Amino acid sequence: MRIAFVIQRYGLDISGGAELECRLTAERMMKYFDTEVLTTKAFDYITWRNHYLDDEEVINGVLVRRFPVVRPRHPGRFGRLQDYLLSHDHTEEEELRWMDEMGPLVPDLIQYIKLNEEAYDYFIFFSFRYYPSYWGVRTVPGKSILVPTAERDPVIGLRIFHDLFRLPRAIVYNSVEEREMINAISGNEHIPSDVGAVGIEIPPSFSGEAFREKYRLEGPYILYLGRVDENKGCAELFSHFLRFQKETRSDLKLVLAGSTVMRIPHHPDIIYLGYIGEEDKFSALEGAELLVMPSIYESLSIVTLEAWAVGTPVLANARCDVLKGQCLRSQGGLFYENYLEFREALSLLLQSDRLRQALGENGKKYCRANYTWDIIEKKYLSLFETLEKSKRS
Amino acid sequence: MSPNNDAAPGNNLPIEIDYDNIDVGRIMEAIKSKVAQEVGRETDETLTESPGTASGTPQAAETDSLSEQAGRRTGMKRLLLRIMSPFAPLIKLVILPVYEEQRQTLLSLHNTNKRLDALVSMLHEEIEKNNRNREYTKLLHHLVHNIVVEMSKLKIEEETLKTKTRLMEKDFEILTKRERALEKEIFK
């Protein structure tokens, strides 16, 4: 079988969650199928400006075909249009204009899919909200598998997406909550689907102690991993943490690692490390008292699964139903809706080593039972088998 | 099973945790009820500490003693307090602490309400459109029904006419034969 993965950006240096999920899945599927990736030349997800020069390249054994973005995104114009759509009655035409503004605008990619439909058995589209997936699924609905990576954010309510979820041959959701949300929006229960996501692999060697020494960290710390961004709930996290420190006067530190698009408050208890490598990431997780996940918009949160994989408990934002659901299913973390709950949950976790250990162990078991590559690969293979059977019958 | 008690520093109420069988849902319920109790207690304290709004409160007693010392000035104060006493519930309401979280929740609820209002009006429009479509479909159904009835009638009529034509053809044949027979008799 020949399979094409379609995604808005692709590369080893791209850190987005959906992009990472796509890359890891494509690399894994290479064992079973002739696998290719169809993507854009963009690197930056805000403007989609063309960055990669080659039309074709091989990344970790997977052939990647890149198509140029014909018009970069104008963030201001896009933001204004989105605000208008979300607060006013509007037409479907305006929503389609929003889709063009959202981008990345790659008509050549859609044309390629149209002309080469017969050459591929299936197209796996990642991230429902972007141009390649929206028009790609519409171009080859009978051969498409959609991985929506949908969060509970308002654009999912746009009319143009309602029938999108009813078109593909199959859908792979990242969580039970995502499936429930999309089922409720589009009534697409009849489409074959599974809850998949990614497998978590931990590096052979990592050490919390070594991490502390390397970054000269003393005393207990809670960890935030990922893009430091207001959209990820970081502003609220800073406010809660500083208020907690003011009230409790503890020696706790908040350690942040990842890229940043917002101002981080200058405070001796907030330590920003910048981008750290894979090994350091797992070392940081092992050394932390807990991982804090303040984001409201998550369709999976790979970093939460990585924390559980090394036995570290999680303190998550309960307003994200995926994170709350994951905490309840795994019994691996607590969650909060407001400052008072944040303070109580954090205090309880910091006070009880036994609780942290028990939650961490539960998380580890949950991760082993649901998020290893063997399990994820089996899910994809079983889905392909179902589709092939229905094709024959 | 070994249930243990751990108390978070937020207040002194313990949260029971069964470490052998961790139940995150129960822990979160306990945390939520602790928070709710704390909020309730703080509100009560604020109300008690608020400036005297009715006679008989410690603040009122204090005002009385001051009035003895300060004479006329305090008398004025007492008079003012007495005048303000009907507005005590309003004053209490105003001085209640409004938490940032509650404000944010209200704001988000307000936005959601606005969006829901817009969606409801859209829903009404859709329902109207639907009703119109339903009526139109009914009319179309009647029309199609009538057309079918008329077509059936026409078909029957066509059959009758065909039969009549066949009969006339036969009559014509007989008449032709008779005509020939008569011609033979005449020209004999």
XYZ file of C-alpha atoms in Angstrom:
581
model
C 0.000 0.000 0.000
C 1.125 3.553 -0.693
C 0.177 6.151 1.893
C 0.623 9.922 1.925
C 0.629 11.965 5.115
C -0.571 15.525 4.526
C 0.409 18.214 7.025
C 0.834 21.994 7.100
C 4.522 21.899 8.183
C 7.054 19.115 8.435
C 10.622 18.906 9.665
C 12.894 17.779 12.465
C 13.146 21.339 13.744
C 9.390 21.901 13.941
C 8.017 21.536 17.449
C 4.225 21.758 17.044
C 2.249 18.899 18.608
C 0.299 17.861 15.489
C 3.431 18.126 13.330
C 5.371 15.931 15.747
C 2.538 13.401 15.878
C 2.457 13.293 12.065
C 6.223 12.855 11.742
C 6.426 10.106 14.348
C 3.452 8.246 12.867
C 4.816 8.535 9.308
C 8.197 7.199 10.425
C 6.483 4.273 12.169
C 4.184 3.440 9.262
C 7.230 3.181 6.974
C 7.709 -0.354 8.350
C 4.430 -1.496 6.821
C 3.724 0.732 3.830
C 5.300 2.838 1.133
C 5.042 6.155 3.001
C 5.387 9.741 1.795
C 4.702 13.165 3.240
C 3.009 15.991 1.323
C 3.580 19.342 2.974
C 4.444 22.996 2.458
C 7.724 24.904 2.372
C 6.685 26.848 5.477
C 8.431 26.772 8.833
C 6.755 29.614 10.716
C 3.151 28.887 11.672
C 2.218 32.569 12.041
C 3.057 33.780 8.523
C 3.608 30.480 6.634
C 6.444 32.139 4.701
C 8.349 29.735 2.413
C 11.463 28.609 4.267
C 12.554 25.234 2.920
C 14.177 25.434 -0.533
C 14.022 21.847 -1.833
C 10.930 20.439 -3.503
C 11.784 16.980 -2.233
C 13.914 15.636 0.601
C 14.214 12.517 2.724
C 13.793 12.929 6.481
C 14.518 9.871 8.635
C 13.848 7.644 5.633
C 10.523 9.250 4.655
C 10.196 11.023 1.283
C 8.894 14.557 1.835
C 7.363 16.507 -1.078
C 7.140 20.227 -0.411
C 4.817 22.693 -2.154
C 5.197 26.483 -2.071
C 2.861 28.746 -0.099
C 1.510 31.198 -2.697
C 0.575 33.929 -0.219
C 1.912 34.317 3.330
C -0.577 34.955 6.122
C -1.193 38.497 7.291
C -1.682 37.968 11.049
C -3.515 41.274 11.596
C -5.995 40.752 8.773
C -6.517 37.146 9.779
C -7.088 38.087 13.436
C -9.642 40.761 12.507
C -11.529 38.407 10.218
C -11.570 35.669 12.857
C -12.826 38.078 15.536
C -15.556 39.228 13.167
C -16.635 35.674 12.346
C -16.735 34.620 15.977
C -18.812 37.562 17.117
C -21.146 38.233 14.170
C -23.616 36.418 12.057
C -21.826 35.631 8.808
C -21.999 33.703 5.562
C -20.290 30.531 4.454
C -18.388 32.551 1.854
C -16.805 34.571 4.646
C -15.836 31.352 6.377
C -14.166 30.146 3.193
C -12.306 33.449 3.020
C -11.228 32.799 6.623
C -9.903 29.402 5.497
C -7.831 31.100 2.758
C -6.508 33.579 5.319
C -5.796 30.787 7.788
C -3.661 29.019 5.165
C -1.115 27.833 4.439
C -2.348 28.595 0.943
C -0.927 25.751 -1.172
C -3.134 25.159 -4.231
C -0.319 23.166 -5.868
C -0.518 20.608 -3.068
C -4.265 20.152 -3.627
C -3.679 19.953 -7.391
C -1.015 17.292 -6.832
C -3.440 15.244 -4.707
C -6.122 15.591 -7.392
C -3.826 14.503 -10.221
C -2.187 11.671 -8.292
C -5.194 10.257 -6.473
C -4.801 6.886 -8.173
C -1.133 6.605 -7.169
C -1.956 6.450 -3.441
C -4.190 4.098 -1.484
C -4.832 6.486 1.394
C -4.136 10.091 2.344
C -3.827 10.801 6.079
C -4.643 14.452 6.788
C -3.484 16.050 10.047
C -5.145 19.108 11.708
C -8.639 19.810 10.418
C -8.357 23.600 10.574
C -5.726 24.197 7.911
C -6.106 24.673 4.168
C -4.324 21.440 3.083
C -6.595 19.252 5.234
C -9.822 21.117 4.500
C -9.459 21.082 0.707
C -7.517 17.807 0.665
C -10.291 15.834 2.355
C -12.800 17.402 -0.046
C -10.630 16.454 -3.036
C -10.223 12.770 -2.141
C -12.914 11.973 0.463
C -12.998 8.275 -0.426
C -9.299 7.834 0.272
C -8.881 10.175 3.198
C -8.250 9.493 6.857
C -8.487 12.560 9.067
C -6.557 13.115 12.291
C -8.370 16.283 13.422
C -6.183 17.231 16.451
C -9.126 19.423 17.463
C -9.229 21.444 20.650
C -12.313 22.973 22.175
C -11.757 26.337 20.557
C -14.531 28.397 18.951
C -13.515 27.986 15.288
C -14.644 24.385 15.380
C -18.175 25.787 15.407
C -17.775 27.316 11.919
C -20.279 25.872 9.459
C -17.653 24.841 6.904
C -16.309 22.257 9.329
C -19.609 20.532 10.097
C -19.712 18.378 7.007
C -15.914 18.083 6.822
C -16.042 15.548 9.649
C -18.657 13.532 7.749
C -16.568 13.211 4.577
C -13.471 11.088 5.300
C -13.365 7.306 5.152
C -12.082 7.183 8.724
C -11.034 9.423 11.603
C -8.291 8.939 14.178
C -8.991 10.997 17.291
C -6.437 11.921 19.915
C -8.742 11.536 22.888
C -12.182 10.380 23.938
C -13.164 13.998 24.628
C -12.157 15.062 21.119
C -14.292 12.290 19.637
C -17.295 13.268 21.777
C -16.946 16.923 20.792
C -16.716 16.199 17.048
C -19.554 13.661 17.205
C -21.712 16.291 18.895
C -20.843 18.947 16.320
C -21.189 16.928 13.136
C -23.163 13.793 14.039
C -20.508 11.644 12.328
C -20.774 8.581 14.566
C -21.154 6.356 11.495
C -17.616 7.140 10.241
C -15.153 4.386 11.289
C -12.847 5.794 13.945
C -10.429 5.023 16.734
C -8.681 6.931 19.495
C -4.997 6.786 18.589
C -2.441 9.556 19.247
C 1.252 8.693 19.651
C 3.535 6.273 21.392
C 5.829 7.646 24.068
C 9.465 6.647 23.984
C 11.826 7.556 26.767
C 15.565 7.926 26.121
C 17.851 5.223 27.545
C 19.531 7.549 30.018
C 18.296 10.600 31.869
C 18.674 11.858 35.406
C 16.853 14.417 37.463
C 19.908 14.932 39.649
C 22.159 15.608 36.648
C 19.594 18.114 35.374
C 19.590 19.936 38.716
C 23.371 20.102 38.680
C 23.544 21.227 35.064
C 21.127 24.101 35.581
C 22.100 24.763 39.226
C 18.633 24.193 40.574
C 18.220 23.920 44.302
C 15.109 22.916 46.168
C 11.839 21.618 44.793
C 10.527 22.814 41.450
C 7.438 22.441 39.322
C 7.933 22.262 35.586
C 6.239 23.760 32.561
C 7.330 22.399 29.175
C 6.303 23.829 25.832
C 5.775 27.191 24.183
C 5.515 29.969 26.771
C 2.432 31.619 25.349
C -0.685 33.338 26.662
C -2.755 30.992 24.503
C -1.218 28.116 26.437
C -2.429 29.572 29.747
C 1.012 30.780 30.862
C -0.154 34.258 31.952
C -2.636 32.652 34.344
C 0.025 30.208 35.516
C 2.419 33.073 36.386
C -0.319 34.906 38.241
C -1.355 31.800 40.223
C 2.236 30.842 40.996
C 3.276 34.307 42.185
C 0.170 34.567 44.373
C 0.910 31.107 45.767
C 4.480 32.134 46.582
C 3.275 35.344 48.213
C 0.813 33.473 50.395
C 2.905 30.436 51.310
C 6.477 31.848 51.124
C 7.718 28.410 50.031
C 11.080 27.720 48.399
C 9.325 26.252 45.368
C 10.543 27.248 41.896
C 8.672 27.331 38.615
C 10.978 26.079 35.859
C 10.019 26.793 32.248
C 11.550 25.216 29.151
C 10.649 25.833 25.519
C 10.352 28.721 23.112
C 8.665 31.912 24.253
C 6.268 34.375 22.650
C 5.355 36.348 25.768
C 7.080 38.290 28.504
C 8.096 36.141 31.468
C 7.826 37.961 34.835
C 11.144 38.816 36.496
C 10.998 36.904 39.756
C 13.690 34.880 41.533
C 11.355 31.872 41.762
C 10.594 31.750 38.030
C 13.431 30.203 36.046
C 13.363 30.142 32.262
C 15.779 27.737 30.603
C 14.942 28.269 26.917
C 14.885 25.342 24.516
C 16.262 22.090 25.971
C 17.076 18.787 24.221
C 15.202 15.466 24.468
C 17.435 13.987 27.175
C 17.306 17.154 29.264
C 13.549 17.225 28.859
C 13.110 13.790 30.427
C 15.704 14.618 33.100
C 13.768 17.788 33.920
C 10.560 15.780 34.165
C 12.147 13.229 36.449
C 13.590 15.878 38.728
C 10.368 17.882 38.989
C 7.856 17.558 41.790
C 5.173 17.712 39.130
C 4.432 18.951 35.632
C 2.003 21.842 35.428
C -0.213 22.113 32.322
C -2.135 25.414 32.339
C -3.378 25.211 28.743
C -7.095 25.239 27.950
C -6.692 24.264 24.306
C -5.188 20.787 24.062
C -6.250 17.859 21.952
C -3.697 15.501 23.491
C -0.679 17.079 25.270
C 2.257 14.789 24.488
C 4.276 16.360 27.281
C 1.689 15.211 29.842
C 2.099 11.656 28.598
C 5.903 12.039 28.757
C 5.634 13.174 32.380
C 3.573 10.122 33.224
C 6.004 7.900 31.287
C 8.734 8.844 33.780
C 6.388 8.653 36.767
C 5.881 12.367 37.380
C 2.388 13.510 38.398
C 0.572 16.316 36.614
C -1.345 19.380 37.751
C -3.607 20.369 34.849
C -6.108 23.049 33.987
C -9.568 21.541 34.448
C -11.045 23.926 31.902
C -9.370 21.746 29.260
C -11.684 18.742 29.226
C -9.055 16.549 27.522
C -6.495 17.113 30.298
C -9.128 16.651 33.005
C -10.354 13.481 31.320
C -6.807 12.142 31.009
C -6.160 12.843 34.722
C -9.346 11.018 35.711
C -8.741 8.056 33.401
C -5.110 7.650 34.408
C -5.544 8.645 38.072
C -2.201 10.312 37.449
C -2.811 13.961 38.257
C -4.930 16.632 39.884
C -6.553 19.624 38.212
C -7.763 23.133 39.018
C -10.303 25.616 37.734
C -9.281 28.706 39.696
C -6.572 30.007 41.972
C -7.969 28.537 45.182
C -8.127 25.068 43.667
C -4.640 25.574 42.210
C -3.336 26.476 45.662
C -5.039 23.555 47.409
C -4.069 20.963 44.793
C -0.472 22.199 44.594
C -0.141 22.316 48.376
C -1.508 18.818 48.710
C 0.861 17.481 46.072
C 3.903 19.245 47.496
C 3.115 18.100 50.996
C 2.675 14.427 50.252
C 5.532 12.472 48.654
C 3.316 9.414 48.800
C 0.538 11.047 46.818
C 2.963 12.256 44.146
C 4.499 8.811 43.921
C 1.125 7.059 43.705
C -0.143 9.458 41.016
C 3.130 9.118 39.090
C 2.914 5.310 39.204
C -0.701 5.403 37.998
C 0.335 7.700 35.147
C 3.162 5.361 34.198
C 0.809 2.362 34.072
C -1.715 4.328 32.000
C 0.979 5.354 29.558
C 2.245 1.781 29.155
C -1.276 0.487 28.605
C -2.310 3.084 26.008
C 0.576 5.033 24.554
C 3.276 2.666 23.303
C 4.060 2.504 19.597
C 3.068 -1.180 19.417
C -0.442 -0.252 20.509
C -0.712 2.798 18.240
C 0.628 0.909 15.210
C -1.875 -1.891 15.818
C -4.685 0.647 15.908
C -3.682 2.129 12.554
C -3.205 -1.315 10.994
C -6.567 -2.485 12.246
C -8.203 0.647 10.821
C -6.604 0.040 7.421
C -7.782 -3.585 7.570
C -11.358 -2.470 8.270
C -11.246 -0.002 5.385
C -9.824 -2.578 2.982
C -12.500 -5.097 4.003
C -15.278 -2.591 3.437
C -13.698 -1.654 0.090
C -13.767 -5.315 -1.017
C -17.332 -5.877 0.139
C -6.168 -0.165 52.568
C -4.480 2.487 54.620
C -6.336 5.758 54.612
C -4.191 8.657 55.721
C -4.940 12.228 56.433
C -3.112 15.067 54.766
C -3.956 18.685 55.278
C -3.081 21.249 52.636
C -1.856 24.557 54.072
C -4.828 26.448 52.645
C -6.830 25.633 55.782
C -6.926 23.070 58.536
C -9.542 20.687 57.176
C -7.967 17.320 56.346
C -8.327 15.546 53.003
C -8.559 11.809 53.333
C -6.503 9.908 50.777
C -6.488 6.167 50.310
C -2.973 5.735 48.933
C -3.508 2.105 47.946
C -6.440 3.018 45.777
C -6.027 6.603 44.616
C -9.253 8.213 43.425
C -8.507 11.561 41.745
C -12.219 12.344 41.449
C -12.719 12.050 45.216
C -9.589 14.076 45.980
C -10.809 16.828 43.670
C -14.251 16.794 45.288
C -12.592 17.169 48.694
C -10.458 20.067 47.406
C -13.503 21.767 45.908
C -15.512 21.450 49.133
C -12.536 22.813 51.130
C -12.317 25.789 48.800
C -16.080 26.353 49.017
C -15.977 26.273 52.837
C -13.058 28.686 52.884
C -14.818 31.119 50.572
C -17.948 30.915 52.718
C -15.983 31.556 55.919
C -14.157 34.554 54.410
C -17.447 36.036 53.266
C -18.963 35.637 56.758
C -15.900 37.281 58.333
C -16.056 40.208 55.940
C -19.710 40.743 56.720
C -19.054 40.640 60.469
C -16.127 43.039 60.203
C -18.040 45.516 58.033
C -18.838 48.946 59.568
C -21.768 48.915 62.046
C -25.005 49.010 60.194
C -27.514 48.219 62.942
C -27.848 48.896 66.638
C -26.779 46.111 68.989
C -23.596 45.217 67.036
C -20.146 45.787 68.647
C -19.676 48.695 66.292
C -22.939 50.219 67.500
C -21.857 49.792 71.158
C -18.536 51.438 70.385
C -20.353 54.310 68.715
C -22.465 54.689 71.874
C -19.383 55.023 74.099
C -17.826 57.491 71.714
C -21.033 59.472 71.705
C -20.771 59.814 75.447
C -17.248 61.219 75.046
C -17.650 63.329 71.992
C -21.179 64.546 72.617
C -22.770 66.308 69.731
C -20.416 65.060 67.000
C -21.039 61.452 67.916
C -24.738 62.143 68.141
C -24.629 63.210 64.537
C -22.810 60.009 63.647
C -25.455 57.936 65.404
C -28.158 59.812 63.580
C -26.402 59.183 60.275
C -26.027 55.481 61.065
C -29.704 55.277 61.969
C -30.622 56.954 58.702
C -28.350 54.549 56.808
C -29.663 51.441 58.582
C -32.392 50.693 55.976
C -29.633 50.561 53.376
C -27.569 48.068 55.400
C -28.206 45.078 53.068
C -27.172 47.193 50.073
C -23.988 48.354 51.830
C -23.212 44.748 52.769
C -23.633 43.735 49.152
C -21.340 46.505 47.938
C -18.524 45.683 50.348
C -18.631 41.932 49.611
C -15.331 40.859 48.067
C -15.594 40.104 44.360
C -13.033 37.535 43.447
C -11.051 37.755 40.279
C -12.014 34.175 39.397
C -15.689 34.952 39.798
C -15.291 38.052 37.662
C -13.545 36.051 34.975
C -16.199 33.347 35.130
C -18.920 35.982 34.852
C -17.158 37.567 31.903
C -16.778 34.252 30.161
C -20.433 33.401 30.921
C -21.448 36.779 29.544
C -19.550 36.124 26.312
C -21.010 32.640 26.099
C -24.484 34.075 26.644
C -23.965 36.587 23.862
C -22.850 33.862 21.508
C -25.740 31.637 22.612
C -28.188 34.499 21.966
C -26.800 34.849 18.467
C -27.031 31.094 17.963
C -30.604 31.001 19.294
C -31.677 33.726 16.855
C -29.965 31.770 14.067
C -31.768 28.645 15.248
C -35.111 30.462 15.097
C -34.362 31.586 11.557
C -33.434 28.036 10.629
C -36.649 26.719 12.203
C -38.680 29.259 10.201
C -36.849 28.294 7.054
C -37.490 24.656 7.869
C -41.203 25.286 8.375
C -41.403 27.106 5.069
C -39.596 24.253 3.373
C -41.953 21.760 4.999
C -44.998 23.630 3.627
C -43.405 23.863 0.223
C -42.648 20.136 0.272
C -46.283 19.427 1.233
C -47.493 21.525 -1.712
C -45.118 19.746 -4.030
C -46.383 16.426 -2.714
C -50.008 17.412 -3.444
C -49.022 18.626 -6.868
C -47.242 15.390 -7.693
C -50.214 13.406 -6.344
C -52.642 15.355 -8.562
C -50.398 14.938 -11.569
C -50.320 11.160 -10.991
C -54.148 11.055 -10.718
C -54.537 13.087 -13.920
C -52.028 10.926 -15.751
C -53.924 7.803 -14.664
C -57.185 9.284 -15.961
C -55.530 10.163 -19.254
C -54.143 6.651 -19.536
C -57.613 5.150 -19.017
C -59.046 7.558 -21.571
C -56.319 6.621 -24.017
C -57.163 2.918 -23.569
C -60.876 3.631 -24.109
C -60.117 5.607 -27.258
C -57.880 2.819 -28.533
C -60.689 0.304 -27.980
C -63.155 2.609 -29.734
C -60.743 2.963 -32.667
C -60.394 -0.814 -32.926
C -64.208 -1.196 -32.945
C -64.529 1.482 -35.610
C -61.883 -0.237 -37.714
C -63.862 -3.489 -37.487
C -67.095 -1.663 -38.411
C -65.308 -0.091 -41.341
C -64.082 -3.523 -42.519
C -67.606 -4.956 -42.319
C -68.995 -1.980 -44.219
C -66.313 -2.371 -46.906
C -67.169 -6.081 -47.270
C -70.860 -5.240 -47.450
C -70.175 -2.534 -50.028
C -68.268 -5.041 -52.191
C -71.056 -7.630 -51.853
C -73.677 -5.046 -52.848
C -71.593 -3.899 -55.821
C -71.375 -7.533 -57.014
C -75.166 -7.921 -56.782
C -75.771 -4.652 -58.688
C -73.416 -5.411 -61.567
C -74.627 -9.009 -62.099
